[in-house]
CSV table of C-alpha atoms in Angstrom, one decimal:
chain,number,residue,atom,x,y,z
A,1,MET,CA,-7.5,75.6,283.5
A,2,ALA,CA,-3.1,75.2,282.3
A,3,LEU,CA,-2.8,75.5,278.5
A,4,PRO,CA,-1.2,72.2,277.0
A,5,PHE,CA,1.0,74.1,275.1
A,6,ARG,CA,3.8,76.7,276.1
A,7,ILE,CA,3.8,80.8,275.1
A,8,LEU,CA,8.0,81.4,274.8
A,9,THR,CA,9.5,83.8,273.7
A,10,VAL,CA,12.1,83.5,271.6
A,11,LEU,CA,15.4,83.3,273.5
A,12,SER,CA,13.6,80.7,275.5
A,13,ILE,CA,12.4,79.0,272.2
A,14,ARG,CA,16.1,78.5,271.4
A,15,ALA,CA,17.7,77.6,275.4
A,16,LEU,CA,14.6,75.8,276.9
A,17,PRO,CA,14.3,73.1,274.4
A,18,HIS,CA,17.5,72.0,275.1
A,19,GLU,CA,17.9,72.5,278.7
A,20,GLU,CA,14.3,70.5,279.1
A,21,LEU,CA,16.8,67.7,277.6
A,22,LEU,CA,19.2,67.7,280.4
A,23,ARG,CA,16.9,68.2,282.6
A,24,GLY,CA,14.2,66.0,281.7
A,25,THR,CA,11.7,67.8,282.2
A,26,ASN,CA,7.5,68.0,280.1
A,27,SER,CA,8.4,70.6,277.5
A,28,ASN,CA,4.3,70.4,277.7
A,29,ASP,CA,4.3,71.1,281.7
A,30,SER,CA,5.4,74.2,282.6
A,31,ASP,CA,6.0,73.7,286.1
A,32,SER,CA,7.1,70.1,286.6
A,33,ASP,CA,7.5,70.2,290.1
A,34,GLY,CA,4.5,71.8,290.9
A,35,ASP,CA,6.1,74.4,293.0
A,36,GLY,CA,4.7,77.7,291.6
A,37,TYR,CA,7.8,78.5,289.3
A,38,SER,CA,8.2,77.7,286.1
A,39,ASP,CA,10.1,75.8,284.6
A,40,GLY,CA,12.0,78.3,282.7
A,41,ALA,CA,12.3,80.3,285.1
A,42,GLU,CA,14.2,77.8,287.3
A,43,VAL,CA,16.2,77.1,284.7
A,44,ARG,CA,17.4,80.5,284.1
A,45,ASN,CA,18.4,80.9,287.8
A,46,GLY,CA,20.5,77.7,288.5
A,47,TYR,CA,17.8,75.5,289.9
A,48,ASN,CA,16.1,71.9,289.6
A,49,PRO,CA,12.9,72.0,288.2
A,50,LEU,CA,12.5,68.8,289.4
A,51,GLU,CA,12.9,69.4,292.9
A,52,THR,CA,10.5,71.7,294.4
A,53,LEU,CA,13.1,74.4,296.2
A,54,GLY,CA,15.6,72.5,295.5
A,55,PRO,CA,19.1,72.7,295.2
A,56,ALA,CA,21.0,75.5,292.3
A,57,ILE,CA,22.3,73.8,289.4
A,58,ASN,CA,26.0,74.3,289.1
A,59,ASN,CA,26.0,75.3,285.5
A,60,PRO,CA,29.0,73.5,283.2
A,61,GLU,CA,32.0,75.0,282.7
A,62,PHE,CA,32.6,76.5,279.5
A,63,ILE,CA,36.2,77.8,279.5
A,64,TYR,CA,38.1,80.3,281.4
A,65,GLY,CA,35.9,78.6,284.6
A,66,LYS,CA,32.8,80.5,283.2
A,67,THR,CA,29.8,78.9,281.6
A,68,ARG,CA,28.7,79.8,278.2
A,69,LEU,CA,26.8,82.8,277.2
A,70,SER,CA,23.6,82.2,277.0
A,71,SER,CA,23.1,82.4,272.8
A,72,PHE,CA,25.3,81.5,269.8
A,73,GLU,CA,24.1,85.1,268.5
A,74,ALA,CA,25.5,86.7,271.8
A,75,GLU,CA,28.8,85.1,270.9
A,76,GLN,CA,28.5,86.0,267.6
A,77,LYS,CA,27.9,89.5,268.5
A,78,GLU,CA,30.9,89.9,270.5
A,79,ALA,CA,33.4,88.0,268.1
A,80,LEU,CA,32.0,90.2,265.2
A,81,ILE,CA,33.1,93.5,267.7
A,82,LEU,CA,36.9,91.8,267.8
A,83,LYS,CA,37.0,90.8,264.7
A,84,ALA,CA,36.2,95.1,263.3
A,85,GLU,CA,38.6,95.7,265.8
A,86,LEU,CA,41.1,93.8,264.7
A,87,THR,CA,40.9,94.3,261.0
A,88,LYS,CA,40.8,98.1,261.9
A,89,LYS,CA,44.2,97.7,263.6
A,90,LEU,CA,45.8,94.9,261.6
A,91,GLY,CA,44.2,94.3,258.7
A,92,ARG,CA,41.5,92.6,256.3
A,93,ALA,CA,44.0,90.5,255.5
A,94,ARG,CA,46.5,89.3,258.6
A,95,VAL,CA,42.7,88.7,259.7
A,96,ALA,CA,41.5,86.1,257.5
A,97,ARG,CA,45.1,84.6,258.1
A,98,ILE,CA,44.0,83.7,261.7
A,99,GLN,CA,41.1,81.0,261.1
A,100,THR,CA,43.0,77.9,262.8
A,101,SER,CA,43.4,79.9,266.3
A,102,TRP,CA,40.1,82.1,265.4
A,103,SER,CA,37.8,80.2,268.2
A,104,THR,CA,40.6,81.2,270.3
A,105,LEU,CA,40.8,84.0,270.6
A,106,VAL,CA,37.2,85.0,270.5
A,107,ASN,CA,37.1,82.9,273.5
A,108,ALA,CA,40.1,84.8,274.9
A,109,TYR,CA,37.8,88.0,273.7
A,110,ILE,CA,34.5,86.8,275.5
A,111,TYR,CA,35.5,84.5,279.0
A,112,GLY,CA,39.4,85.5,279.5
A,113,ARG,CA,38.0,89.1,279.1
A,114,TYR,CA,41.6,89.7,277.7
A,115,THR,CA,41.9,93.3,275.4
A,116,VAL,CA,42.3,93.7,271.9
A,117,ALA,CA,45.6,94.8,272.2
A,118,GLU,CA,46.5,91.9,273.6
A,119,ILE,CA,45.2,89.6,271.3
A,120,ILE,CA,46.5,91.7,268.8
A,121,ASP,CA,49.9,91.5,270.1
A,122,THR,CA,49.0,86.9,270.1
A,123,ILE,CA,48.5,87.1,266.7
A,124,LYS,CA,51.6,89.4,266.1
A,125,ASN,CA,54.0,87.4,268.3
A,126,GLY,CA,52.8,84.1,268.7
A,127,PRO,CA,51.3,83.6,272.8
A,128,ARG,CA,52.8,85.1,275.5
A,129,ALA,CA,50.0,87.8,276.6
A,130,VAL,CA,47.2,85.5,275.9
A,131,HIS,CA,47.0,82.1,277.9
A,132,PRO,CA,44.1,79.9,276.1
A,133,SER,CA,42.5,78.5,279.6
A,134,ILE,CA,43.6,81.1,282.5
A,135,PRO,CA,41.9,84.0,282.4
A,136,ALA,CA,43.0,87.5,281.8
A,137,VAL,CA,42.6,88.7,285.3
A,138,ILE,CA,45.2,85.4,286.6
A,139,TRP,CA,47.5,85.3,283.7
A,140,ARG,CA,48.4,89.0,284.0
A,141,GLN,CA,50.0,88.6,287.4
A,142,SER,CA,52.3,85.9,285.6
A,143,GLU,CA,56.1,85.7,284.8
A,144,ASN,CA,55.0,85.5,281.6
A,145,TYR,CA,53.1,88.2,281.0
A,146,LYS,CA,55.2,90.5,282.4
A,147,LYS,CA,58.4,89.5,279.9
A,148,PHE,CA,55.1,90.8,277.2
A,149,LEU,CA,54.8,93.3,279.6
A,150,ASN,CA,59.0,94.4,279.2
A,151,SER,CA,59.5,93.6,275.7
A,152,LYS,CA,56.7,97.1,275.5
A,153,LYS,CA,58.8,99.2,276.8
């Protein structure tokens, strides 16, 4: 006999209600399409929970061709790591002055996979080591990035 409610983990409590709204599933029915896989498992693995053996859903891109991390807490943890490294190398006052571009730099670190050293160079010298929308692996092959490397010699 199915329970009239679902027992959810802490992560699914935060993530699934939003996904269920996006997908149009019923939060009181753990298997909307009746295929034997829970809606949560289907959503987490990129499948449509409303179609039995349906095609994978493409997660929308956030930035740098990547989907957003699964939780705000995960993003915040990475941002705090970056802030600690920048504070260690640049000082608290200098880090406090970069508030207007902070989200761009955090996204570059998390999603663009830029290094702390590249982000520090961008803070000190302007945009040359970090591109706001091109992933590091591609940007590092560009002529502009090569100019950055030559300036370091």
